Amino acid sequence: MELRDLVRPNIWALKPYSSARHEFKGHAEVMLDANENPIETGLNRYPDPLQLKLKGLIAKYKDISIDQIFLGNGSDEAIDLLIRIFCRPGQDSILITPPTYGMYRVSADINDVRVQEVLLDPSFELRPDEILSVAGPNTKLLFLCSPNNPTGNNLDKATVEYLIQRFTGIVVIDEAYFDFSNDPSWTTRLSEFDNLVVMQTFSKAWGLAGIRLGMAFASPEIIGLFNKVKPPYNVNKLTQNQAIQAFEGGLDQVTDAISMIVSERARVWKELQQLEETVKIFNSDSNFLLVRFKHPLEIFHTLREEGVVVRDRSSTPLCDGCLRITIGRPEENDRLLSLLKNMKF
Ligand SMILES: *Cc1c(COP(=O)(O)O)cnc(C)c1O
């Protein structure tokens, strides 16, 4: 693959904004370069545009190198930047495999980039040969989500690999939920494939949705393009500090939360299975269950009246009759289950 042939020409040629902090290397006694307020508050200086301290911790934890990491204002920023780096508005397209995460389409629509769709099969697996036959020379990005939202399952590894090897653009694997699955991350395969981008996030297993921090992992050449296009100070100092603190505080909190959620997922699964009202519960490698009910909308509205909110996915392709239920704390799951047990139709 020639990266240059895939990137928008204006982005390839772009001379990026060079921030004051970017240009400065070494020890500064007196910083009069960035028009900041000199009174120290801990936040009066611009943050590190490349977030090197935090990336150092992530690199060590994930066993990859710093120049393979992009950090953004949520994974949503990474999705938007990928589209802006690779897709010429009005000419190029992305390919998605519904039912899947909604932001790929929204970001493409915002950027006036066409969206091609190849549905998953009824067991929520990819249809690789249909994907390859629909993809044309202007199909720049293939978005795969594994474990997939809203279906919850990991995509078959051999099929994903088949696509990475044959798709002529960039394959993006969104692993927002990989911490809840037993499969290894695709980051372990980055060195084999120069057209692979893997996304993860601090929003789910890490319990830090509020700080807005997402990660993309790829070759240093692709990461260089992200760095060229991103707003210079896209990850603020509070966010960087909070994530650094999560690493320095030890990761027990994260691993404990993951085990609680995974064991509650099994319990809720078993209890939902007992209900007359349940038609099917799909296998989940994530922190939610996709459940097909006989009366999904009645359930959705009754739960809502009781102050319990779940996601209605019943009008999504292949998800008719389905609600998506996030696994909560044990007492929250109890409340959901007891409401469901007592519902009359
Ligand atoms: C929740 C989620 C994300 C996370 O997005 P952030 O912007 O990092 O919060 C990304 N991808 C999928 C599929 C998700 O469900």
Short mmCIF file of C-alpha atoms and ligand atoms in Angstrom, two decimals, residues 72-79 100-104 144-150 174-177 199-204 208-210 212-215 287-288 324, ligand 1:
data_model
loop_
_atom_site.label_atom_id
_atom_site.label_comp_id
_atom_site.label_asym_id
_atom_site.label_seq_id
_atom_site.Cartn_x
_atom_site.Cartn_y
_atom_site.Cartn_z
CA GLY A 72 -8.02 12.65 20.96
CA ASN A 73 -11.08 14.28 22.46
CA GLY A 74 -12.84 10.89 22.63
CA SER A 75 -12.59 8.24 19.90
CA ASP A 76 -15.12 10.40 18.13
CA GLU A 77 -12.32 12.85 17.31
CA ALA A 78 -10.24 10.01 15.84
CA ILE A 79 -13.18 8.94 13.63
CA THR A 100 -23.00 -0.71 14.03
CA TYR A 101 -21.92 2.43 15.88
CA GLY A 102 -23.74 5.53 14.60
CA MET A 103 -20.85 8.01 14.66
CA TYR A 104 -19.12 6.65 11.54
CA LEU A 144 -15.23 -2.50 11.69
CA CYS A 145 -16.38 -2.49 15.29
CA SER A 146 -15.28 -5.45 17.44
CA PRO A 147 -16.83 -6.14 19.88
CA ASN A 148 -19.60 -4.54 17.85
CA ASN A 149 -22.08 -1.97 19.15
CA PRO A 150 -25.07 -2.63 19.37
CA ASP A 174 -13.02 0.13 16.82
CA GLU A 175 -12.25 -1.73 20.04
CA ALA A 176 -14.17 0.48 22.49
CA TYR A 177 -15.36 -2.68 24.30
CA MET A 199 -9.24 2.62 18.22
CA GLN A 200 -9.81 2.29 21.97
CA THR A 201 -11.22 4.62 24.59
CA PHE A 202 -11.11 5.59 28.26
CA SER A 203 -14.91 5.95 28.20
CA LYS A 204 -16.02 2.40 28.98
CA LEU A 208 -13.62 7.97 32.45
CA ALA A 209 -16.27 8.90 29.87
CA GLY A 210 -16.37 12.37 31.44
CA ARG A 212 -13.25 12.62 26.81
CA LEU A 213 -10.12 10.66 25.94
CA GLY A 214 -9.85 8.30 23.01
CA MET A 215 -6.88 6.48 21.47
CA ASN A 287 -20.59 -4.45 28.75
CA PHE A 288 -24.15 -4.67 27.41
CA ARG A 324 -29.72 -2.81 24.24
C1 LIG B 1 -18.79 4.21 23.35
C2 LIG B 1 -18.13 3.98 22.04
C3 LIG B 1 -16.99 4.70 21.67
C4 LIG B 1 -16.42 5.72 22.60
O1 LIG B 1 -16.36 6.95 22.07
P1 LIG B 1 -15.65 8.11 22.93
O2 LIG B 1 -15.76 9.26 22.00
O3 LIG B 1 -14.22 7.66 23.14
O4 LIG B 1 -16.39 8.25 24.21
C5 LIG B 1 -16.37 4.42 20.48
N1 LIG B 1 -16.84 3.46 19.66
C6 LIG B 1 -17.92 2.73 19.99
C7 LIG B 1 -18.36 1.66 19.10
C8 LIG B 1 -18.60 2.98 21.17
O5 LIG B 1 -19.70 2.28 21.47
#
